[in-house]
Tab-separated table of C-alpha atoms and ligand atoms in Angstrom:
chain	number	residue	atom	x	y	z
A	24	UNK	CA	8.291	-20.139	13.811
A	25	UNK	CA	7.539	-16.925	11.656
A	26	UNK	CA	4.618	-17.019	9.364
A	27	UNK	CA	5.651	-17.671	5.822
A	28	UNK	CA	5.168	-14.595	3.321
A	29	UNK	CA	1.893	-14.405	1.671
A	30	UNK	CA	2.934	-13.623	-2.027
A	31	UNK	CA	-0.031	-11.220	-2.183
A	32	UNK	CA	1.772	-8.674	0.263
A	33	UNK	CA	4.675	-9.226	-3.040
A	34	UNK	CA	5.437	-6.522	-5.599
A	35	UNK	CA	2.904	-5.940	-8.298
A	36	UNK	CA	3.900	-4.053	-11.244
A	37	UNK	CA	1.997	-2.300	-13.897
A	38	UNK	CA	4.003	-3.616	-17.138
A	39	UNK	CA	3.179	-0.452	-19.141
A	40	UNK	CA	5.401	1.348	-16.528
A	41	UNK	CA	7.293	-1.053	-15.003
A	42	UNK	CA	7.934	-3.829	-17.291
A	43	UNK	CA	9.728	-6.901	-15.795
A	44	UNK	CA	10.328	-10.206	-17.861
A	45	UNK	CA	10.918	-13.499	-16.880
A	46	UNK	CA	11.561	-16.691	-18.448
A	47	UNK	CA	10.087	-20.141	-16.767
A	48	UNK	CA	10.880	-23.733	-18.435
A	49	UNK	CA	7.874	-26.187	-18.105
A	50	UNK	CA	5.108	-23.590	-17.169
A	51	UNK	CA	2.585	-25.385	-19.088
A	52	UNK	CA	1.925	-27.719	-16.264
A	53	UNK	CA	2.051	-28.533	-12.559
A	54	UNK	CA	4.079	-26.064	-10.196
A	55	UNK	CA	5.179	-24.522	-13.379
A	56	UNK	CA	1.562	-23.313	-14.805
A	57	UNK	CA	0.591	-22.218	-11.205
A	58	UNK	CA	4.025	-19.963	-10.815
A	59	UNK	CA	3.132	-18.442	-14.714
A	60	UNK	CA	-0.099	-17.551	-12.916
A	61	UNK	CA	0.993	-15.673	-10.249
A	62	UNK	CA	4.154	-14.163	-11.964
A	63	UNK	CA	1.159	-12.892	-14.367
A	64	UNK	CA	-1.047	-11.544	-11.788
A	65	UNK	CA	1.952	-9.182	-10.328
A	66	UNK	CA	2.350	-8.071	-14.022
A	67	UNK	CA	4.937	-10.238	-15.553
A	68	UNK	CA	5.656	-10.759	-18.948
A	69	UNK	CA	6.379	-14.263	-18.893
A	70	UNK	CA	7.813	-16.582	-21.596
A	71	UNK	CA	6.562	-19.922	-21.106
A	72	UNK	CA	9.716	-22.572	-22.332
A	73	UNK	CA	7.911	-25.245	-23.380
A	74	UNK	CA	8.355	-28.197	-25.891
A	75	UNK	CA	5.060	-27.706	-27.211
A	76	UNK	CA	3.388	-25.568	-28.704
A	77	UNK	CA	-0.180	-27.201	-28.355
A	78	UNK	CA	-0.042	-27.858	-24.670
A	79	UNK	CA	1.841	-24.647	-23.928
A	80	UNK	CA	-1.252	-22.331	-25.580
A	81	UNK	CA	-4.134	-24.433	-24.393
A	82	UNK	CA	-2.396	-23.482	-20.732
A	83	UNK	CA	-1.713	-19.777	-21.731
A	84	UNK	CA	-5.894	-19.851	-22.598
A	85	UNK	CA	-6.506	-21.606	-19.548
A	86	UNK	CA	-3.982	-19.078	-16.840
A	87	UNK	CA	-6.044	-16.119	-18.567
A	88	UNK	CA	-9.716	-17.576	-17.866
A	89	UNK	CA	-8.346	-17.881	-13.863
A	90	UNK	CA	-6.813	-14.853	-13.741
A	91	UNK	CA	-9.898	-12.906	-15.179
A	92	UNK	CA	-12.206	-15.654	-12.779
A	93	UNK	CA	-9.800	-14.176	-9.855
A	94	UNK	CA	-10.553	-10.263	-10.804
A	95	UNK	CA	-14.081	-10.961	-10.843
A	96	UNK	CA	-13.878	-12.489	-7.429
A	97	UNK	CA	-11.946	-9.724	-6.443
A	98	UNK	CA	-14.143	-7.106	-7.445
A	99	UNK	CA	-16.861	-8.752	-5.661
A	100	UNK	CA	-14.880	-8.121	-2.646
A	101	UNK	CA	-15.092	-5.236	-0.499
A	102	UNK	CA	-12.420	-2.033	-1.839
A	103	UNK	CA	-9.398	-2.413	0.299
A	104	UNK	CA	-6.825	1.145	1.445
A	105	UNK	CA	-4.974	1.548	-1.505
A	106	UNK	CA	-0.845	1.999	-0.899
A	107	UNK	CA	1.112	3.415	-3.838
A	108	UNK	CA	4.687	2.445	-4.474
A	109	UNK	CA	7.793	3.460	-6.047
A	110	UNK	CA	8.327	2.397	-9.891
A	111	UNK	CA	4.454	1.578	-10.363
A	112	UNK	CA	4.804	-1.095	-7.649
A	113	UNK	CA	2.024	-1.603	-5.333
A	114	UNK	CA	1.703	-3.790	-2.946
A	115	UNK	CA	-1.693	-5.334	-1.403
A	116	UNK	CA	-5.337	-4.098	-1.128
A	117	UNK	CA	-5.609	-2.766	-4.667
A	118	UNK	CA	-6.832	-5.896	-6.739
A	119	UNK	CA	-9.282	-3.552	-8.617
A	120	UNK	CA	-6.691	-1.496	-10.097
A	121	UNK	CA	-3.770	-4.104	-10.827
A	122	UNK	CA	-3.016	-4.849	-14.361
A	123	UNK	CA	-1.746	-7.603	-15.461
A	124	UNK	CA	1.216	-8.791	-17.401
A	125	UNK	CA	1.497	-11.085	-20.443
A	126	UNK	CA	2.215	-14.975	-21.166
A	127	UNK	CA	4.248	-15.773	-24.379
A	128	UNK	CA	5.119	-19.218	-25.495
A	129	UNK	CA	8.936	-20.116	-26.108
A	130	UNK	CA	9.863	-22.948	-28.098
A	131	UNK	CA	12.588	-24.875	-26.499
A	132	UNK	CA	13.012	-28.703	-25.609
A	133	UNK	CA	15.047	-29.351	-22.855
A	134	UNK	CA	16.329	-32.684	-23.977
A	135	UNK	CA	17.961	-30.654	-27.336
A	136	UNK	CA	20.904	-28.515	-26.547
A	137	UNK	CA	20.477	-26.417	-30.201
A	138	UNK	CA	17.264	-25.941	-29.308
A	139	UNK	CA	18.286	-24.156	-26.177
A	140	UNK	CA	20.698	-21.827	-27.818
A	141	UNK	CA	17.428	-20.628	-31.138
A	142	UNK	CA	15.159	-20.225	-28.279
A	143	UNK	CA	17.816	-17.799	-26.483
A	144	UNK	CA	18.484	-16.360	-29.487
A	145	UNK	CA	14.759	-15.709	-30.336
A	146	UNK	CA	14.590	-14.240	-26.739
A	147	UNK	CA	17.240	-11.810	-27.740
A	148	UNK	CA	15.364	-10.359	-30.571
A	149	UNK	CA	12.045	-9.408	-28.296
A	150	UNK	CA	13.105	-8.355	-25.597
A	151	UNK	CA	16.354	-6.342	-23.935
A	152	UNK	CA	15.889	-7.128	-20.052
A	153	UNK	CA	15.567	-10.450	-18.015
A	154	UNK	CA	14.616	-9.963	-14.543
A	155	UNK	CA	13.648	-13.684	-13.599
A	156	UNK	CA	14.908	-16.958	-14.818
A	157	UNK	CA	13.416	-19.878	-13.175
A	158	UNK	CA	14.353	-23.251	-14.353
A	159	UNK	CA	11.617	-25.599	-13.772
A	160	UNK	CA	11.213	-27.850	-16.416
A	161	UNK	CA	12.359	-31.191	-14.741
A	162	UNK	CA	12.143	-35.285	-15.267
A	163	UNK	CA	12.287	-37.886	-12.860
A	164	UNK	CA	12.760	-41.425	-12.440
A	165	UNK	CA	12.602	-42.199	-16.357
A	166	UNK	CA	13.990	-45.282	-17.579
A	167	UNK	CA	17.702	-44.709	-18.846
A	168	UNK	CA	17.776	-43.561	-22.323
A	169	UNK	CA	20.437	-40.873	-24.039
A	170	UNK	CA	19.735	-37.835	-25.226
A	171	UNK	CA	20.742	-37.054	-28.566
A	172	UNK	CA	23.439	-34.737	-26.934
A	173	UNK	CA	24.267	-38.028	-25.229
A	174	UNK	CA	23.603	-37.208	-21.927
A	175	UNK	CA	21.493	-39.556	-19.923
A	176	UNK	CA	18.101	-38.033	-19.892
A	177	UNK	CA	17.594	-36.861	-16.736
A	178	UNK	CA	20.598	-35.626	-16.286
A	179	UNK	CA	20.561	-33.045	-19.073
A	180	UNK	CA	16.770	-32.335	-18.449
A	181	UNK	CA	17.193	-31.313	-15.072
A	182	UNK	CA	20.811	-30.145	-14.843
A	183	UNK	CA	23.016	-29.863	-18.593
A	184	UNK	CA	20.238	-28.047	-19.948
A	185	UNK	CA	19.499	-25.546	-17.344
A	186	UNK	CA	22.957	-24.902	-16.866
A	187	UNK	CA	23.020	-24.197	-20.989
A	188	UNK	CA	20.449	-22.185	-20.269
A	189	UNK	CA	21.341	-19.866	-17.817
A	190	UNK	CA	24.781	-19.493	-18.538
A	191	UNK	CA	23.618	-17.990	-22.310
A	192	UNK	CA	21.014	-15.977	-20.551
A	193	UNK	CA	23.321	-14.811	-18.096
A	194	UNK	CA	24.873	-11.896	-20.034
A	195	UNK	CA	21.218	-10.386	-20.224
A	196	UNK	CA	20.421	-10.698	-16.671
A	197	UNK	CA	23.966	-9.065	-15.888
A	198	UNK	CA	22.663	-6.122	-18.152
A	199	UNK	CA	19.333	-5.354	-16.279
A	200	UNK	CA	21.446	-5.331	-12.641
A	201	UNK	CA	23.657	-2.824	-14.227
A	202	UNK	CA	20.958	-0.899	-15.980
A	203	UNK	CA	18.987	-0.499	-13.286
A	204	UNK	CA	20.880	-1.025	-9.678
A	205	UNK	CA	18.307	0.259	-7.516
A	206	UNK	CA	15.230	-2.415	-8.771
A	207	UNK	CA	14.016	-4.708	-6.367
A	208	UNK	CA	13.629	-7.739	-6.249
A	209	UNK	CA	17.182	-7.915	-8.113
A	210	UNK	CA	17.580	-9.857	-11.410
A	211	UNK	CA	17.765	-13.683	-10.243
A	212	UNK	CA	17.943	-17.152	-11.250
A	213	UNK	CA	15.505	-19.634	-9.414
A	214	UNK	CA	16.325	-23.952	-9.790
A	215	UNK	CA	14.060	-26.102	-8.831
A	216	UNK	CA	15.499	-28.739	-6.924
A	217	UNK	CA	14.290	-31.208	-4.729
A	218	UNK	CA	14.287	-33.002	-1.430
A	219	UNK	CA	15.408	-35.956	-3.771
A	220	UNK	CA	18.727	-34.714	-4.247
A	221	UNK	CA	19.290	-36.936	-1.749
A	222	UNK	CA	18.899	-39.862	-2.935
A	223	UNK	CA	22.791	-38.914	-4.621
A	224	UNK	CA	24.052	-38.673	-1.246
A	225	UNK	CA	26.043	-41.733	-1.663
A	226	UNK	CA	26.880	-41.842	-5.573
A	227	UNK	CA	27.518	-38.807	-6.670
A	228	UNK	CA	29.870	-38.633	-9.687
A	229	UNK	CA	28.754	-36.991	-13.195
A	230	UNK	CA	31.371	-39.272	-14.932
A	231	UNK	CA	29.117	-42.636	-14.455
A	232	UNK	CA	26.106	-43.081	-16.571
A	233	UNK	CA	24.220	-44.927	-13.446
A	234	UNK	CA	22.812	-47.190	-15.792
A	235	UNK	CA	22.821	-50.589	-13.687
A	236	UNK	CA	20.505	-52.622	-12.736
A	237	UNK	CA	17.691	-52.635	-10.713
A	238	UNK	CA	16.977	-50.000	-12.826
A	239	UNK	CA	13.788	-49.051	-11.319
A	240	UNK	CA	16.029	-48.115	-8.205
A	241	UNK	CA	19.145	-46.886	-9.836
A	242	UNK	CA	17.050	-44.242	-11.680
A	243	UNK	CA	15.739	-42.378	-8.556
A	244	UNK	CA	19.554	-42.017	-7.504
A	245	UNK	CA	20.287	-40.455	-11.416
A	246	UNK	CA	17.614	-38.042	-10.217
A	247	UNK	CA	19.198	-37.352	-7.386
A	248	UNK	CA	22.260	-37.167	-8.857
A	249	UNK	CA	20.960	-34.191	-11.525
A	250	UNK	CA	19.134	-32.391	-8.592
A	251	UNK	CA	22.380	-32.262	-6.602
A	252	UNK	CA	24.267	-30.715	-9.583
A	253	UNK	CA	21.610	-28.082	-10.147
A	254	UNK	CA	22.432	-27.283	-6.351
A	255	UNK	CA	26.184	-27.053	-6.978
A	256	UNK	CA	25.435	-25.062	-9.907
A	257	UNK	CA	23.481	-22.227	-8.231
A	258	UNK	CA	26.216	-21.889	-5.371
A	259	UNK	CA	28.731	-21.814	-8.251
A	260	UNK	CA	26.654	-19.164	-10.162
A	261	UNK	CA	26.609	-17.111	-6.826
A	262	UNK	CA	29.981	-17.176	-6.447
A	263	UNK	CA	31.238	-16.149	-9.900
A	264	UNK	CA	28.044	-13.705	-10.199
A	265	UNK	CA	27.577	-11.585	-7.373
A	266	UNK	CA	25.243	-8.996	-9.626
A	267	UNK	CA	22.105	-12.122	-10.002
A	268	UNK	CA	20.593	-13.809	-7.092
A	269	UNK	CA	20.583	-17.625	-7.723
A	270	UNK	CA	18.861	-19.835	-5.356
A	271	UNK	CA	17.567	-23.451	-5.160
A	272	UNK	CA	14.266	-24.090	-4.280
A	273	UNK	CA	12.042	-27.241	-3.113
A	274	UNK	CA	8.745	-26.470	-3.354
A	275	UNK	CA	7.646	-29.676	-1.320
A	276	UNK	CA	5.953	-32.975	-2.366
A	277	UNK	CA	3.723	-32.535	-5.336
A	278	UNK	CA	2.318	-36.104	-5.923
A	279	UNK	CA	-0.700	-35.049	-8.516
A	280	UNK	CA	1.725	-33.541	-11.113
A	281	UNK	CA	2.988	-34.922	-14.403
A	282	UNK	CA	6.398	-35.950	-13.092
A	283	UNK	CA	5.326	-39.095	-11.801
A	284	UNK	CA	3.364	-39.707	-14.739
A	285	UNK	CA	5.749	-42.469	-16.286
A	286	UNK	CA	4.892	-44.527	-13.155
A	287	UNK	CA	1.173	-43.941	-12.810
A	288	UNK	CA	0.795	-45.132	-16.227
A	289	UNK	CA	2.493	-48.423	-16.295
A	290	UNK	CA	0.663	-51.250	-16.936
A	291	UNK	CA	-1.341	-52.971	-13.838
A	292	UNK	CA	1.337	-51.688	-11.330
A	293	UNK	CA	0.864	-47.936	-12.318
A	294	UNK	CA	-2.542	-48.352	-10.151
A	295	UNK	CA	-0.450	-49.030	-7.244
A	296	UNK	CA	1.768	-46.458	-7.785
A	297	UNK	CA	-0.650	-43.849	-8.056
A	298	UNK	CA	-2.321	-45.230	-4.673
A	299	UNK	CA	1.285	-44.880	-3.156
A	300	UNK	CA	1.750	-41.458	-4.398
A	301	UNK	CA	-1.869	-40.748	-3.233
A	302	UNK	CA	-1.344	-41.632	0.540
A	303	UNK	CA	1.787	-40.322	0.574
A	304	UNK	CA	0.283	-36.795	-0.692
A	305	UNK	CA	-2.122	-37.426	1.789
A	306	UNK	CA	0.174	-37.598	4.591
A	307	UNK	CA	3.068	-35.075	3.339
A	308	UNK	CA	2.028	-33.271	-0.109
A	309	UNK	CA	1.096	-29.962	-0.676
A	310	UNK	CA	-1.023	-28.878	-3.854
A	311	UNK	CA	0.740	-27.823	-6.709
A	312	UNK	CA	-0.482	-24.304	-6.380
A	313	UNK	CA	1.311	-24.482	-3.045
A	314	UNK	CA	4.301	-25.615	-4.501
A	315	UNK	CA	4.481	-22.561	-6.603
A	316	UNK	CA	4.079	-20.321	-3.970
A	317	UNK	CA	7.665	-21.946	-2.764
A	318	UNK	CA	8.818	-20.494	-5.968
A	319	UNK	CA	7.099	-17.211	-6.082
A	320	UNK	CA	8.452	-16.363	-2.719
A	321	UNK	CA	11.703	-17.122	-3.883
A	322	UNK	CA	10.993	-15.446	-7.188
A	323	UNK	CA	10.146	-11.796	-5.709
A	324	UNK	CA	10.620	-11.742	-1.917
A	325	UNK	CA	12.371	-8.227	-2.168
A	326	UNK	CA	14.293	-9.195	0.866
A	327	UNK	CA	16.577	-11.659	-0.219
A	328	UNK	CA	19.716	-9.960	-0.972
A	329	UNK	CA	22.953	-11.030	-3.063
A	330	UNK	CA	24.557	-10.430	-0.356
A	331	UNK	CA	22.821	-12.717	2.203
A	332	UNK	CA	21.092	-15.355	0.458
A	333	UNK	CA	23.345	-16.367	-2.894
A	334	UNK	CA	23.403	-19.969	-3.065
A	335	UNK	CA	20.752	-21.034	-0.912
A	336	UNK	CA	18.417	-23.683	-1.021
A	337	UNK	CA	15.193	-22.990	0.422
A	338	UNK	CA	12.065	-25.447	1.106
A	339	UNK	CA	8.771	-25.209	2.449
A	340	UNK	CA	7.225	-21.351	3.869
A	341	UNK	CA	10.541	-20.328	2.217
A	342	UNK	CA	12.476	-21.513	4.920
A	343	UNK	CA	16.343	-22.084	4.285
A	344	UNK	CA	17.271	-25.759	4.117
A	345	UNK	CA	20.280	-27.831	4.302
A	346	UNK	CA	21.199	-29.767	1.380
A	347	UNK	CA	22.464	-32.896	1.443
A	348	UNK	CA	26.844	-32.878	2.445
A	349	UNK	CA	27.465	-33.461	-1.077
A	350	UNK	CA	25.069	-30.867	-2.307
A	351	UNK	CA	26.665	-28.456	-0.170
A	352	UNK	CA	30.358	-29.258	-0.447
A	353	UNK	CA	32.419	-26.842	-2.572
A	354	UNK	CA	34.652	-29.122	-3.488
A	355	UNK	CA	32.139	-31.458	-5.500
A	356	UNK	CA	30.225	-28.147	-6.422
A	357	UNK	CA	33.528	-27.429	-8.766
A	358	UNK	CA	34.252	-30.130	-10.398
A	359	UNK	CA	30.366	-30.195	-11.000
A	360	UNK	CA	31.215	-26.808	-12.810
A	361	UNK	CA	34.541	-27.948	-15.178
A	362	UNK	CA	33.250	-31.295	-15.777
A	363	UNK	CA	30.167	-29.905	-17.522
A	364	UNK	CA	31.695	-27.177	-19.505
A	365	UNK	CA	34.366	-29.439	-20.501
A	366	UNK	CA	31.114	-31.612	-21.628
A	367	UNK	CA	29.161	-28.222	-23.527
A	368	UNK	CA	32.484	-27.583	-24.612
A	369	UNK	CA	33.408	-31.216	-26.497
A	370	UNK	CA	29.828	-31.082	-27.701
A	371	UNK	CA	30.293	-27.287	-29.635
A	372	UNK	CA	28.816	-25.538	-27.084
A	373	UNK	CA	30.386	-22.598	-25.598
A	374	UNK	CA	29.174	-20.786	-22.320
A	375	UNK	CA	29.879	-17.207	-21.731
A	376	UNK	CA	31.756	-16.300	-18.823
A	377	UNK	CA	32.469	-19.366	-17.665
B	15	NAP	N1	6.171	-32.686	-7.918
B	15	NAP	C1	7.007	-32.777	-6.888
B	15	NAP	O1	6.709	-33.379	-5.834
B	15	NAP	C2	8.358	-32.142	-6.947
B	15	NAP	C3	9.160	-32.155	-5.804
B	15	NAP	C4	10.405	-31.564	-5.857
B	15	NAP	C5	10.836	-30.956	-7.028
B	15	NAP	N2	10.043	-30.971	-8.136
B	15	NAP	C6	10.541	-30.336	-9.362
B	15	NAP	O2	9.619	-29.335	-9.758
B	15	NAP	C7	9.706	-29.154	-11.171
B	15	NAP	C8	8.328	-29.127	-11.774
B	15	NAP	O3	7.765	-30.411	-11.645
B	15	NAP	P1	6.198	-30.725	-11.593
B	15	NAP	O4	5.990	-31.579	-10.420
B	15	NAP	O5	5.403	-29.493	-11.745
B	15	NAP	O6	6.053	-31.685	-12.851
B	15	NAP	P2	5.347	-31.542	-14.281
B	15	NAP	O7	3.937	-31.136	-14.138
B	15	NAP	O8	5.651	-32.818	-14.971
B	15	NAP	O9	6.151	-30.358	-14.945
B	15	NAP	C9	7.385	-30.576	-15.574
B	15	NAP	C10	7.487	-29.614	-16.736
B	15	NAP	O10	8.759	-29.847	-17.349
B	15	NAP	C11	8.550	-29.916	-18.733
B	15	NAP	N3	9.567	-30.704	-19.420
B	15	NAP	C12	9.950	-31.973	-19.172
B	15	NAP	N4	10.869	-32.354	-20.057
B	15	NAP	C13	11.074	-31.294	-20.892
B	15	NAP	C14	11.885	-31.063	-22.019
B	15	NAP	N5	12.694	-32.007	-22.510
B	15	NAP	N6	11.838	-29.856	-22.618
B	15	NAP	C15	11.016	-28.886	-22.163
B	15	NAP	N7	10.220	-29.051	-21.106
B	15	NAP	C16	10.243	-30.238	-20.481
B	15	NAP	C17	7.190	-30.568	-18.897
B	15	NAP	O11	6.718	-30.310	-20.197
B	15	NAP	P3	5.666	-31.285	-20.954
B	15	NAP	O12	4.306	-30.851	-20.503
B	15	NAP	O13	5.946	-31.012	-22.390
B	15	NAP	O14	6.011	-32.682	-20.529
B	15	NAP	C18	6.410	-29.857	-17.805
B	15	NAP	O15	5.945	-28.615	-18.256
B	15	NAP	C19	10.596	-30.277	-11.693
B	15	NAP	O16	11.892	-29.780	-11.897
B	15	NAP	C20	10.597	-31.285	-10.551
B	15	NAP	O17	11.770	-32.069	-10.526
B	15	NAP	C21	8.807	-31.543	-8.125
């Protein structure tokens, strides 16, 4: 098997000449605040999506003191050829001289559909280019409660939402393909999915709410259920928008991140739980840092084209993976696509293009 990409041999850019922006939801914490990291250290401007404000700057304060710990490291290091670029890009063996980019917070709660559409709009007014869009902002196994959208909570967290999202950003990343049609790595939209998409391989219809009992199991399959949409909405994407590279992505099993914080923390049993989630990180999990690198590869491997790798899910050493039959039939994929505009739509929200 062929070694997976180290993201350092990636595209840096210097933002003052080169100035690529991307948006990230949930890059406060976990995979997220490890992909803001390394977005920033190849000289991203990065909007941070985040619900709040508090824990989104205390990890904008803490990504800077790592990234200036990680220059000092590197300067301590021995001087390396230096290789110069096209467009202020660079690529390995000049840590010294790399810049890097900028972290802005972005208000925006996933679990508020107005919100989604301010936050775009505030977007709009700061900058003119998106290059990246990764939606990583995600829930799992909550208890079943609505929004106040009234969409089950996972499901609009990790699927409604995003699609929102994306679909009003979509315009914007359409306008930096055509603006600029020789940039690499092309304007794209990442989703993080998950190998738990499969736990829908045997339920999967949007119309049901899922909310039956035993609960406790029933709400692993609504996660799987909003995973496998987010799937079906990224080959959709691809399809209707050959000029932006949209791809699903699992970045492996990440046991020590917030998402299974709802079932550390119950009472008495959360202690098993986390002893469960321990071993099995043990045994199968990969840091959360490592997770992100899933996501950076995806993110800026230069190599992925439109025209060879729209629609694909990829997993671990950003290997291509097969999703799960119904993630991967068309079929399901487009009724995935008119049941939830015909949802935005009842609800007053309109998406562009689609
Ligand atoms: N960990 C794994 O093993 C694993 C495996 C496969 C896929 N994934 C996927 O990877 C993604 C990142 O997960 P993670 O493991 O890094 O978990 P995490 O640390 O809990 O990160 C999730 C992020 O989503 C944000 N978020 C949740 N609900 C939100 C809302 N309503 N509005 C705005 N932001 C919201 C959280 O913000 P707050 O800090 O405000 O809560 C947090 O920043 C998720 O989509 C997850 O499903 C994870």
């Amino acid at each position: 098997m062929s070694s997976p990409i180290d993201i350092d041999t990636l595209p840096y850019f210097n933002p003052n000449i080169d100035r690529r922006v991307a948006i990230i939801t949930g890059g406060n914490s976990g995979i997220g605040f490890y992909t803001v990291l390394h977005l920033y250290l190849h000289g991203y401007i990065v909007y941070i999506a985040s619900r709040s404000k508090s824990r989104c700057l205390k990890s904008i304060k803490e990504l800077e003191y790592r990234a200036s710990q990680m220059r000092l490291l590197d300067n301590g290091r021995s001087q390396h050829q230096h290789h110069q670029g096209a467009n202020g890009t660079s690529t390995g063996g000049e840590e010294n001289e790399r810049s890097f980019g900028e972290v802005h917070y972005l208000e925006m709660d996933l679990s508020n559909l107005q919100s989604i559409v301010t936050a775009v709009e505030t977007f709009k007014l700061k900058e003119r280019y998106l290059h990246l869009l990764i939606n990583n902002a995600g829930a799992m196994a909550l208890p079943y409660s609505k929004t106040i959208d009234d969409f089950e909570i996972q499901l609009q967290t990790n699927f409604i939402s995003p699609f929102l999202l994306t679909l009003k950003l979509l315009p914007i990343l359409e306008r930096t393909s055509d603006a600029f049609p020789q940039i690499e790595p092309r304007p794209r939209v990442i989703y993080l999915s998950s190998s738990g998409h499969q736990f829908a391989i045997r339920y999967f219809n949007l119309k049901t709410s899922l909310d039956y009992r035993p609960n406790f199991v029933l709400t692993w399959i609504r996660y799987g259920v909003a995973k496998t949409a987010g799937i079906h909405f990224m080959k959709m994407l691809a399809l209707r928008n050959p000029k932006v590279l949209c791809v699903s992505v699992h970045p492996g099993l990440v046991m020590n991140t917030n998402v299974f914080a709802y079932w550390t923390n119950l009472p008495i049993v959360g202690i098993i739980f986390w002893c469960f989630f321990q071993i099995f990180a043990w045994l199968f999990g990969v840091t959360s840092e490592q997770g992100a690198n899933e996501v950076i590869r995806s993110s800026l491997n230069p190599y992925l084209s439109v025209e060879e790798n729209n629609g694909k899910y990829f997993g671990l050493n950003g290997k291509e993976l097969q999703p799960s039959k119904v993630a991967d039939n068309m079929d399901y994929a487009a009724r995935t696509w008119i049941w939830t505009v015909h949802e935005l739509s009842k609800r007053g929200f309109i998406t562009p293009g689609a």
